[in-house]
Amino acid sequence: MKKWIDRLAQGKSLDDNILSDLLTCNDADILSYLHQQARETSLTIFGNSVYIRGLIEVSNCCRNDCYYCGIRKSNTLVERYRLTKEDILDCCATGYNLGFRTFVLQGGEDRALSISVLTDIVTSIRNQYPDCAITLSLGEMSRHDYQTLYDAGANRYLLRHETYDEKHYSLLHPYEMSFSHRINSLKALREIGFQTGTGIMVGSPGQTVEHLIQDIRFIESFKPQMVGIGPFIPHSQTPFASEQPGSIEQTLTLISIFRLMLPHALIPSTTALASLSKDGRERGILAGANVVMPNLSPTNIRKNYSLYNNKASLGAESAEGLKLLKDQLQRIDYTISYSRGDFH
Ligand code: 5AD
């Protein structure tokens, strides 16, 4: 197995059966070799520093009804909110003072955040913070709207494909949502010039190793600049309430595979990983991740942006907790990079 890991580290592609063995491997020695190779690749390219992105959860209103997600439109128990432009600019001001140079605006597909409202917000952030990157994570839109936001000054876009298997996609999403529309949105984002991120939940209901191999093949050929990988975590007010959470080990395996496959990619150690395990964030970094996204949202609304149960938003997962994060990173010999951290 180690020889296959070396091949991956040399930029070679692995056959399906080897990927399958890696994805199901639970030999501690081999996994630690995989993580070590991925970590070394990361250290060579980025050094021992981790980029920080300030996450602003702009709205939990959503027209979609994804079966896994706590803010799906059918969840009537959610207290819905939408930040105003002023709220968002306040978050940016707080974040800027803390040292953040990337703001990530994430939210549900909220019709009230129309393209003109969003353009106004992006334009204001762009004017006030010319030295900062603006990342959007607001779901599917028309190519024209993506272009408008890019022209207004947004630089990056996160849109996980969730699964590259069409049947599996329709097991996770209602009929109105289409796999091909998701993939076409990603292609449009890329063509417009966004640094584009995609990714999956690990262990989502119905996911098989074959599906994960399809995801790896897609990411291998699409070559996104960012890859978001987190474990699926059930939310009690969704149809998947009684499903099992995804495996931390398999999440770490995938982070390492993507680090070796796309050495320059920006790979976050995700909130879901940190939520599922006390040392999840550190383990993600030690497996090759190089980004963390602390929460910059107003503290009173964080509980309402509940995509899954027990989602971390405090402590080192929060922007105010930067000192804690710094301490945690220091314990594993890493530091925070305060630079914009664009893809090169
Ligand atoms: N568990 C883990 N991740 C989730 N997401 C949504 N719901 C869940 C869940 N229950 C992820 C999706 C989405 C991102 C914003 O959050 O992958 O793309």
Short mmCIF file of N, CA and C in Angstrom, two decimals, residues 59-201:
data_model
loop_
_atom_site.label_atom_id
_atom_site.label_comp_id
_atom_site.label_asym_id
_atom_site.label_seq_id
_atom_site.Cartn_x
_atom_site.Cartn_y
_atom_site.Cartn_z
N SER A 59 -27.58 34.26 5.68
CA SER A 59 -29.02 33.99 5.75
C SER A 59 -29.24 32.49 5.92
N ASN A 60 -30.24 32.15 6.74
CA ASN A 60 -30.58 30.72 6.84
C ASN A 60 -31.92 30.44 6.16
N CYS A 61 -32.38 31.39 5.33
CA CYS A 61 -33.59 31.15 4.55
C CYS A 61 -33.17 30.41 3.29
N CYS A 62 -33.91 29.36 2.94
CA CYS A 62 -33.49 28.58 1.77
C CYS A 62 -34.70 28.05 1.04
N ARG A 63 -34.64 28.17 -0.29
CA ARG A 63 -35.75 27.65 -1.11
C ARG A 63 -35.59 26.17 -1.39
N ASN A 64 -34.44 25.61 -1.04
CA ASN A 64 -34.19 24.19 -1.32
C ASN A 64 -34.58 23.31 -0.13
N ASP A 65 -34.64 22.03 -0.40
CA ASP A 65 -35.13 21.11 0.62
C ASP A 65 -34.23 19.88 0.74
N CYS A 66 -32.92 20.09 0.67
CA CYS A 66 -31.95 18.99 0.73
C CYS A 66 -32.22 18.15 1.98
N TYR A 67 -32.29 16.83 1.78
CA TYR A 67 -32.73 15.96 2.88
C TYR A 67 -31.78 15.96 4.08
N TYR A 68 -30.52 16.33 3.86
CA TYR A 68 -29.52 16.26 4.93
C TYR A 68 -29.41 17.54 5.75
N CYS A 69 -29.95 18.63 5.23
CA CYS A 69 -29.59 19.94 5.77
C CYS A 69 -30.61 20.50 6.76
N GLY A 70 -30.13 20.97 7.88
CA GLY A 70 -30.99 21.49 8.95
C GLY A 70 -31.76 22.75 8.58
N ILE A 71 -31.28 23.51 7.60
CA ILE A 71 -32.02 24.74 7.24
C ILE A 71 -32.86 24.55 5.97
N ARG A 72 -33.14 23.29 5.62
CA ARG A 72 -34.03 23.00 4.47
C ARG A 72 -35.38 23.67 4.68
N LYS A 73 -36.03 23.98 3.55
CA LYS A 73 -37.24 24.81 3.69
C LYS A 73 -38.35 24.13 4.48
N SER A 74 -38.39 22.79 4.48
CA SER A 74 -39.47 22.10 5.21
C SER A 74 -39.27 22.12 6.72
N ASN A 75 -38.11 22.51 7.17
CA ASN A 75 -37.90 22.54 8.63
C ASN A 75 -38.54 23.80 9.21
N THR A 76 -39.77 23.62 9.69
CA THR A 76 -40.53 24.78 10.18
C THR A 76 -40.05 25.20 11.57
N LEU A 77 -39.20 24.40 12.20
CA LEU A 77 -38.76 24.74 13.55
C LEU A 77 -37.59 25.72 13.57
N VAL A 78 -37.06 26.02 12.39
CA VAL A 78 -35.92 26.96 12.34
C VAL A 78 -36.41 28.39 12.47
N GLU A 79 -35.73 29.14 13.31
CA GLU A 79 -36.01 30.57 13.38
C GLU A 79 -35.19 31.23 12.26
N ARG A 80 -35.89 31.75 11.27
CA ARG A 80 -35.18 32.24 10.08
C ARG A 80 -34.65 33.65 10.29
N TYR A 81 -33.51 33.95 9.72
CA TYR A 81 -32.94 35.30 9.78
C TYR A 81 -32.24 35.62 8.48
N ARG A 82 -32.02 36.88 8.28
CA ARG A 82 -31.25 37.34 7.13
C ARG A 82 -30.48 38.57 7.59
N LEU A 83 -29.18 38.58 7.41
CA LEU A 83 -28.39 39.75 7.81
C LEU A 83 -28.60 40.87 6.80
N THR A 84 -28.53 42.10 7.28
CA THR A 84 -28.59 43.25 6.38
C THR A 84 -27.18 43.56 5.89
N LYS A 85 -27.11 44.42 4.91
CA LYS A 85 -25.79 44.84 4.42
C LYS A 85 -24.97 45.42 5.56
N GLU A 86 -25.63 46.21 6.42
CA GLU A 86 -24.91 46.83 7.54
C GLU A 86 -24.38 45.76 8.50
N ASP A 87 -25.21 44.74 8.78
CA ASP A 87 -24.75 43.64 9.65
C ASP A 87 -23.49 43.01 9.06
N ILE A 88 -23.55 42.75 7.76
CA ILE A 88 -22.44 42.05 7.09
C ILE A 88 -21.19 42.92 7.11
N LEU A 89 -21.37 44.22 6.87
CA LEU A 89 -20.20 45.11 6.90
C LEU A 89 -19.62 45.21 8.31
N ASP A 90 -20.49 45.14 9.31
CA ASP A 90 -20.00 45.12 10.71
C ASP A 90 -19.14 43.87 10.95
N CYS A 91 -19.62 42.73 10.45
CA CYS A 91 -18.84 41.48 10.60
C CYS A 91 -17.48 41.64 9.92
N CYS A 92 -17.48 42.25 8.73
CA CYS A 92 -16.21 42.43 8.01
C CYS A 92 -15.27 43.33 8.82
N ALA A 93 -15.84 44.40 9.41
CA ALA A 93 -15.00 45.33 10.18
C ALA A 93 -14.37 44.60 11.36
N THR A 94 -15.18 43.82 12.07
CA THR A 94 -14.67 43.03 13.20
C THR A 94 -13.58 42.09 12.71
N GLY A 95 -13.87 41.40 11.62
CA GLY A 95 -12.93 40.43 11.07
C GLY A 95 -11.64 41.09 10.62
N TYR A 96 -11.78 42.22 9.97
CA TYR A 96 -10.57 42.91 9.46
C TYR A 96 -9.65 43.27 10.62
N ASN A 97 -10.27 43.78 11.71
CA ASN A 97 -9.46 44.16 12.88
C ASN A 97 -8.79 42.96 13.53
N LEU A 98 -9.43 41.80 13.41
CA LEU A 98 -8.82 40.58 13.97
C LEU A 98 -7.73 40.02 13.05
N GLY A 99 -7.66 40.55 11.83
CA GLY A 99 -6.59 40.12 10.92
C GLY A 99 -7.06 39.31 9.72
N PHE A 100 -8.38 39.11 9.61
CA PHE A 100 -8.89 38.34 8.45
C PHE A 100 -8.74 39.14 7.16
N ARG A 101 -8.31 38.43 6.10
CA ARG A 101 -8.21 39.09 4.79
C ARG A 101 -9.00 38.34 3.72
N THR A 102 -9.81 37.39 4.19
CA THR A 102 -10.81 36.75 3.32
C THR A 102 -12.12 36.71 4.08
N PHE A 103 -13.19 37.15 3.42
CA PHE A 103 -14.53 37.02 3.99
C PHE A 103 -15.31 36.03 3.14
N VAL A 104 -15.92 35.07 3.81
CA VAL A 104 -16.73 34.07 3.11
C VAL A 104 -18.19 34.34 3.45
N LEU A 105 -18.97 34.72 2.45
CA LEU A 105 -20.40 34.94 2.66
C LEU A 105 -21.13 33.66 2.28
N GLN A 106 -21.64 32.98 3.31
CA GLN A 106 -22.34 31.72 3.04
C GLN A 106 -23.79 31.84 3.47
N GLY A 107 -24.68 31.19 2.72
CA GLY A 107 -26.08 31.22 3.12
C GLY A 107 -26.91 30.27 2.30
N GLY A 108 -28.15 30.14 2.69
CA GLY A 108 -29.10 29.33 1.92
C GLY A 108 -29.41 30.05 0.61
N GLU A 109 -30.14 29.36 -0.27
CA GLU A 109 -30.57 30.00 -1.51
C GLU A 109 -31.82 30.82 -1.18
N ASP A 110 -31.57 32.05 -0.80
CA ASP A 110 -32.59 32.96 -0.26
C ASP A 110 -33.02 33.93 -1.36
N ARG A 111 -34.26 33.77 -1.81
CA ARG A 111 -34.75 34.62 -2.90
C ARG A 111 -34.65 36.10 -2.56
N ALA A 112 -34.80 36.44 -1.28
CA ALA A 112 -34.76 37.86 -0.90
C ALA A 112 -33.36 38.44 -1.05
N LEU A 113 -32.35 37.57 -1.07
CA LEU A 113 -31.01 38.07 -1.38
C LEU A 113 -30.88 38.06 -2.90
N SER A 114 -31.60 38.98 -3.52
CA SER A 114 -31.65 39.03 -4.98
C SER A 114 -30.29 39.45 -5.52
N ILE A 115 -30.14 39.33 -6.80
CA ILE A 115 -28.84 39.65 -7.39
C ILE A 115 -28.49 41.12 -7.15
N SER A 116 -29.49 42.00 -7.13
CA SER A 116 -29.15 43.42 -6.92
C SER A 116 -28.72 43.65 -5.46
N VAL A 117 -29.40 42.98 -4.52
CA VAL A 117 -29.00 43.10 -3.11
C VAL A 117 -27.58 42.57 -2.93
N LEU A 118 -27.32 41.39 -3.49
CA LEU A 118 -26.00 40.78 -3.34
C LEU A 118 -24.91 41.62 -4.01
N THR A 119 -25.23 42.15 -5.17
CA THR A 119 -24.24 42.96 -5.88
C THR A 119 -23.88 44.19 -5.06
N ASP A 120 -24.88 44.78 -4.45
CA ASP A 120 -24.64 45.96 -3.61
C ASP A 120 -23.73 45.59 -2.43
N ILE A 121 -23.99 44.42 -1.82
CA ILE A 121 -23.17 43.99 -0.68
C ILE A 121 -21.73 43.73 -1.13
N VAL A 122 -21.58 42.99 -2.21
CA VAL A 122 -20.22 42.67 -2.69
C VAL A 122 -19.49 43.96 -3.07
N THR A 123 -20.17 44.86 -3.75
CA THR A 123 -19.54 46.13 -4.17
C THR A 123 -19.05 46.91 -2.95
N SER A 124 -19.88 46.95 -1.91
CA SER A 124 -19.48 47.70 -0.70
C SER A 124 -18.27 47.07 -0.03
N ILE A 125 -18.27 45.74 0.08
CA ILE A 125 -17.11 45.08 0.70
C ILE A 125 -15.87 45.33 -0.17
N ARG A 126 -16.03 45.19 -1.46
CA ARG A 126 -14.89 45.39 -2.37
C ARG A 126 -14.31 46.80 -2.22
N ASN A 127 -15.20 47.82 -2.11
CA ASN A 127 -14.72 49.21 -1.98
C ASN A 127 -14.06 49.46 -0.64
N GLN A 128 -14.64 48.89 0.42
CA GLN A 128 -14.08 49.17 1.75
C GLN A 128 -12.84 48.33 2.06
N TYR A 129 -12.73 47.18 1.43
CA TYR A 129 -11.61 46.27 1.74
C TYR A 129 -10.91 45.81 0.45
N PRO A 130 -10.26 46.76 -0.23
CA PRO A 130 -9.65 46.39 -1.52
C PRO A 130 -8.58 45.31 -1.39
N ASP A 131 -8.04 45.15 -0.18
CA ASP A 131 -6.96 44.15 0.00
C ASP A 131 -7.49 42.79 0.41
N CYS A 132 -8.82 42.63 0.48
CA CYS A 132 -9.37 41.35 0.97
C CYS A 132 -9.97 40.54 -0.18
N ALA A 133 -9.95 39.23 -0.01
CA ALA A 133 -10.64 38.35 -0.95
C ALA A 133 -12.09 38.18 -0.49
N ILE A 134 -12.98 38.12 -1.45
CA ILE A 134 -14.40 37.86 -1.15
C ILE A 134 -14.76 36.50 -1.74
N THR A 135 -15.19 35.61 -0.85
CA THR A 135 -15.62 34.27 -1.27
C THR A 135 -17.13 34.18 -1.07
N LEU A 136 -17.81 33.62 -2.04
CA LEU A 136 -19.26 33.43 -1.91
C LEU A 136 -19.58 31.94 -1.85
N SER A 137 -20.59 31.61 -1.07
CA SER A 137 -21.07 30.23 -0.97
C SER A 137 -22.58 30.31 -0.80
N LEU A 138 -23.24 30.58 -1.92
CA LEU A 138 -24.67 30.92 -1.90
C LEU A 138 -25.48 30.05 -2.84
N GLY A 139 -24.88 28.93 -3.22
CA GLY A 139 -25.63 27.95 -4.00
C GLY A 139 -25.66 28.23 -5.49
N GLU A 140 -26.70 27.66 -6.12
CA GLU A 140 -26.80 27.73 -7.59
C GLU A 140 -27.48 29.02 -8.03
N MET A 141 -26.91 29.63 -9.06
CA MET A 141 -27.50 30.83 -9.67
C MET A 141 -27.30 30.70 -11.17
N SER A 142 -27.86 31.65 -11.92
CA SER A 142 -27.63 31.64 -13.36
C SER A 142 -26.20 32.09 -13.63
N ARG A 143 -25.69 31.72 -14.77
CA ARG A 143 -24.36 32.14 -15.17
C ARG A 143 -24.26 33.66 -15.18
N HIS A 144 -25.33 34.30 -15.61
CA HIS A 144 -25.35 35.75 -15.68
C HIS A 144 -25.17 36.37 -14.28
N ASP A 145 -25.86 35.79 -13.30
CA ASP A 145 -25.74 36.32 -11.93
C ASP A 145 -24.34 36.08 -11.36
N TYR A 146 -23.79 34.90 -11.62
CA TYR A 146 -22.42 34.64 -11.17
C TYR A 146 -21.47 35.69 -11.77
N GLN A 147 -21.67 35.96 -13.06
CA GLN A 147 -20.80 36.93 -13.75
C GLN A 147 -20.94 38.32 -13.11
N THR A 148 -22.17 38.69 -12.79
CA THR A 148 -22.43 40.00 -12.18
C THR A 148 -21.68 40.12 -10.84
N LEU A 149 -21.72 39.04 -10.06
CA LEU A 149 -21.05 39.08 -8.75
C LEU A 149 -19.54 39.09 -8.91
N TYR A 150 -19.06 38.39 -9.91
CA TYR A 150 -17.62 38.41 -10.19
C TYR A 150 -17.20 39.82 -10.59
N ASP A 151 -17.99 40.43 -11.46
CA ASP A 151 -17.66 41.79 -11.92
C ASP A 151 -17.73 42.79 -10.77
N ALA A 152 -18.58 42.51 -9.78
CA ALA A 152 -18.69 43.41 -8.62
C ALA A 152 -17.50 43.23 -7.67
N GLY A 153 -16.69 42.19 -7.88
CA GLY A 153 -15.48 42.08 -7.07
C GLY A 153 -15.34 40.80 -6.26
N ALA A 154 -16.28 39.85 -6.42
CA ALA A 154 -16.10 38.56 -5.72
C ALA A 154 -15.00 37.77 -6.44
N ASN A 155 -14.22 37.03 -5.65
CA ASN A 155 -13.07 36.33 -6.22
C ASN A 155 -13.20 34.82 -6.25
N ARG A 156 -13.91 34.30 -5.25
CA ARG A 156 -13.93 32.84 -5.08
C ARG A 156 -15.37 32.38 -4.86
N TYR A 157 -15.63 31.10 -5.18
CA TYR A 157 -16.98 30.57 -4.96
C TYR A 157 -16.89 29.12 -4.51
N LEU A 158 -17.61 28.82 -3.44
CA LEU A 158 -17.65 27.44 -2.92
C LEU A 158 -19.02 26.83 -3.25
N LEU A 159 -19.00 25.71 -3.92
CA LEU A 159 -20.24 25.00 -4.24
C LEU A 159 -19.92 23.51 -4.28
N ARG A 160 -20.20 22.84 -3.19
CA ARG A 160 -19.90 21.40 -3.18
C ARG A 160 -20.80 20.67 -4.17
N HIS A 161 -20.22 19.71 -4.88
CA HIS A 161 -21.07 18.93 -5.79
C HIS A 161 -21.85 17.87 -5.00
N GLU A 162 -21.43 17.59 -3.78
CA GLU A 162 -22.08 16.67 -2.81
C GLU A 162 -21.95 15.19 -3.18
N THR A 163 -22.10 14.85 -4.44
CA THR A 163 -21.82 13.48 -4.92
C THR A 163 -21.80 13.54 -6.44
N TYR A 164 -20.90 12.74 -7.05
CA TYR A 164 -20.83 12.76 -8.51
C TYR A 164 -21.66 11.65 -9.13
N ASP A 165 -22.42 10.97 -8.33
CA ASP A 165 -23.29 9.92 -8.86
C ASP A 165 -24.72 10.46 -8.93
N GLU A 166 -25.26 10.45 -10.14
CA GLU A 166 -26.56 11.09 -10.34
C GLU A 166 -27.67 10.47 -9.49
N LYS A 167 -27.64 9.14 -9.39
CA LYS A 167 -28.67 8.45 -8.58
C LYS A 167 -28.52 8.83 -7.11
N HIS A 168 -27.26 8.83 -6.65
CA HIS A 168 -27.01 9.19 -5.26
C HIS A 168 -27.42 10.64 -5.01
N TYR A 169 -27.16 11.50 -6.00
CA TYR A 169 -27.56 12.91 -5.88
C TYR A 169 -29.07 13.00 -5.63
N SER A 170 -29.83 12.16 -6.35
CA SER A 170 -31.29 12.25 -6.21
C SER A 170 -31.79 11.57 -4.94
N LEU A 171 -30.90 10.85 -4.27
CA LEU A 171 -31.26 10.29 -2.96
C LEU A 171 -31.06 11.34 -1.85
N LEU A 172 -30.19 12.30 -2.14
CA LEU A 172 -29.88 13.34 -1.16
C LEU A 172 -30.71 14.61 -1.35
N HIS A 173 -31.26 14.75 -2.56
CA HIS A 173 -31.95 16.00 -2.91
C HIS A 173 -33.32 15.70 -3.51
N PRO A 174 -34.28 16.60 -3.31
CA PRO A 174 -35.59 16.39 -3.93
C PRO A 174 -35.53 16.54 -5.45
N TYR A 175 -36.60 16.12 -6.08
CA TYR A 175 -36.70 16.06 -7.54
C TYR A 175 -36.33 17.38 -8.23
N GLU A 176 -36.72 18.50 -7.61
CA GLU A 176 -36.49 19.80 -8.27
C GLU A 176 -35.01 20.13 -8.43
N MET A 177 -34.16 19.46 -7.67
CA MET A 177 -32.74 19.80 -7.76
C MET A 177 -32.04 18.84 -8.71
N SER A 178 -31.23 19.39 -9.58
CA SER A 178 -30.64 18.52 -10.59
C SER A 178 -29.12 18.47 -10.52
N PHE A 179 -28.63 17.25 -10.62
CA PHE A 179 -27.19 17.00 -10.62
C PHE A 179 -26.51 17.77 -11.75
N SER A 180 -27.11 17.72 -12.94
CA SER A 180 -26.44 18.36 -14.08
C SER A 180 -26.40 19.88 -13.89
N HIS A 181 -27.44 20.42 -13.25
CA HIS A 181 -27.41 21.87 -13.01
C HIS A 181 -26.29 22.22 -12.04
N ARG A 182 -26.08 21.37 -11.05
CA ARG A 182 -25.00 21.60 -10.08
C ARG A 182 -23.63 21.60 -10.79
N ILE A 183 -23.44 20.59 -11.62
CA ILE A 183 -22.13 20.47 -12.30
C ILE A 183 -21.96 21.61 -13.31
N ASN A 184 -23.04 21.97 -14.00
CA ASN A 184 -22.94 23.09 -14.95
C ASN A 184 -22.66 24.40 -14.23
N SER A 185 -23.20 24.55 -13.03
CA SER A 185 -22.93 25.77 -12.25
C SER A 185 -21.44 25.84 -11.94
N LEU A 186 -20.86 24.70 -11.55
CA LEU A 186 -19.43 24.67 -11.24
C LEU A 186 -18.60 25.04 -12.46
N LYS A 187 -19.00 24.50 -13.61
CA LYS A 187 -18.25 24.81 -14.84
C LYS A 187 -18.35 26.29 -15.18
N ALA A 188 -19.54 26.86 -14.99
CA ALA A 188 -19.73 28.29 -15.27
C ALA A 188 -18.84 29.13 -14.35
N LEU A 189 -18.82 28.78 -13.08
CA LEU A 189 -18.01 29.53 -12.12
C LEU A 189 -16.54 29.53 -12.54
N ARG A 190 -16.09 28.36 -12.90
CA ARG A 190 -14.71 28.20 -13.33
C ARG A 190 -14.42 29.04 -14.57
N GLU A 191 -15.34 28.98 -15.56
CA GLU A 191 -15.11 29.71 -16.82
C GLU A 191 -15.12 31.22 -16.60
N ILE A 192 -15.94 31.67 -15.67
CA ILE A 192 -16.01 33.11 -15.39
C ILE A 192 -14.70 33.60 -14.78
N GLY A 193 -14.02 32.73 -14.07
CA GLY A 193 -12.74 33.13 -13.49
C GLY A 193 -12.68 33.05 -11.98
N PHE A 194 -13.76 32.60 -11.37
CA PHE A 194 -13.73 32.40 -9.91
C PHE A 194 -12.69 31.34 -9.55
N GLN A 195 -11.97 31.51 -8.46
CA GLN A 195 -11.29 30.39 -7.84
C GLN A 195 -12.45 29.56 -7.27
N THR A 196 -12.53 28.34 -7.71
CA THR A 196 -13.74 27.55 -7.46
C THR A 196 -13.46 26.39 -6.52
N GLY A 197 -14.38 26.21 -5.57
CA GLY A 197 -14.24 25.11 -4.62
C GLY A 197 -15.40 24.15 -4.75
N THR A 198 -15.11 22.87 -4.62
CA THR A 198 -16.20 21.91 -4.57
C THR A 198 -15.90 20.88 -3.49
N GLY A 199 -16.71 19.85 -3.40
CA GLY A 199 -16.44 18.86 -2.36
C GLY A 199 -17.66 18.06 -1.99
N ILE A 200 -17.52 17.28 -0.96
CA ILE A 200 -18.58 16.34 -0.57
C ILE A 200 -18.68 16.21 0.96
N MET A 201 -19.78 15.59 1.37
CA MET A 201 -19.89 15.12 2.75
C MET A 201 -19.47 13.66 2.74
#
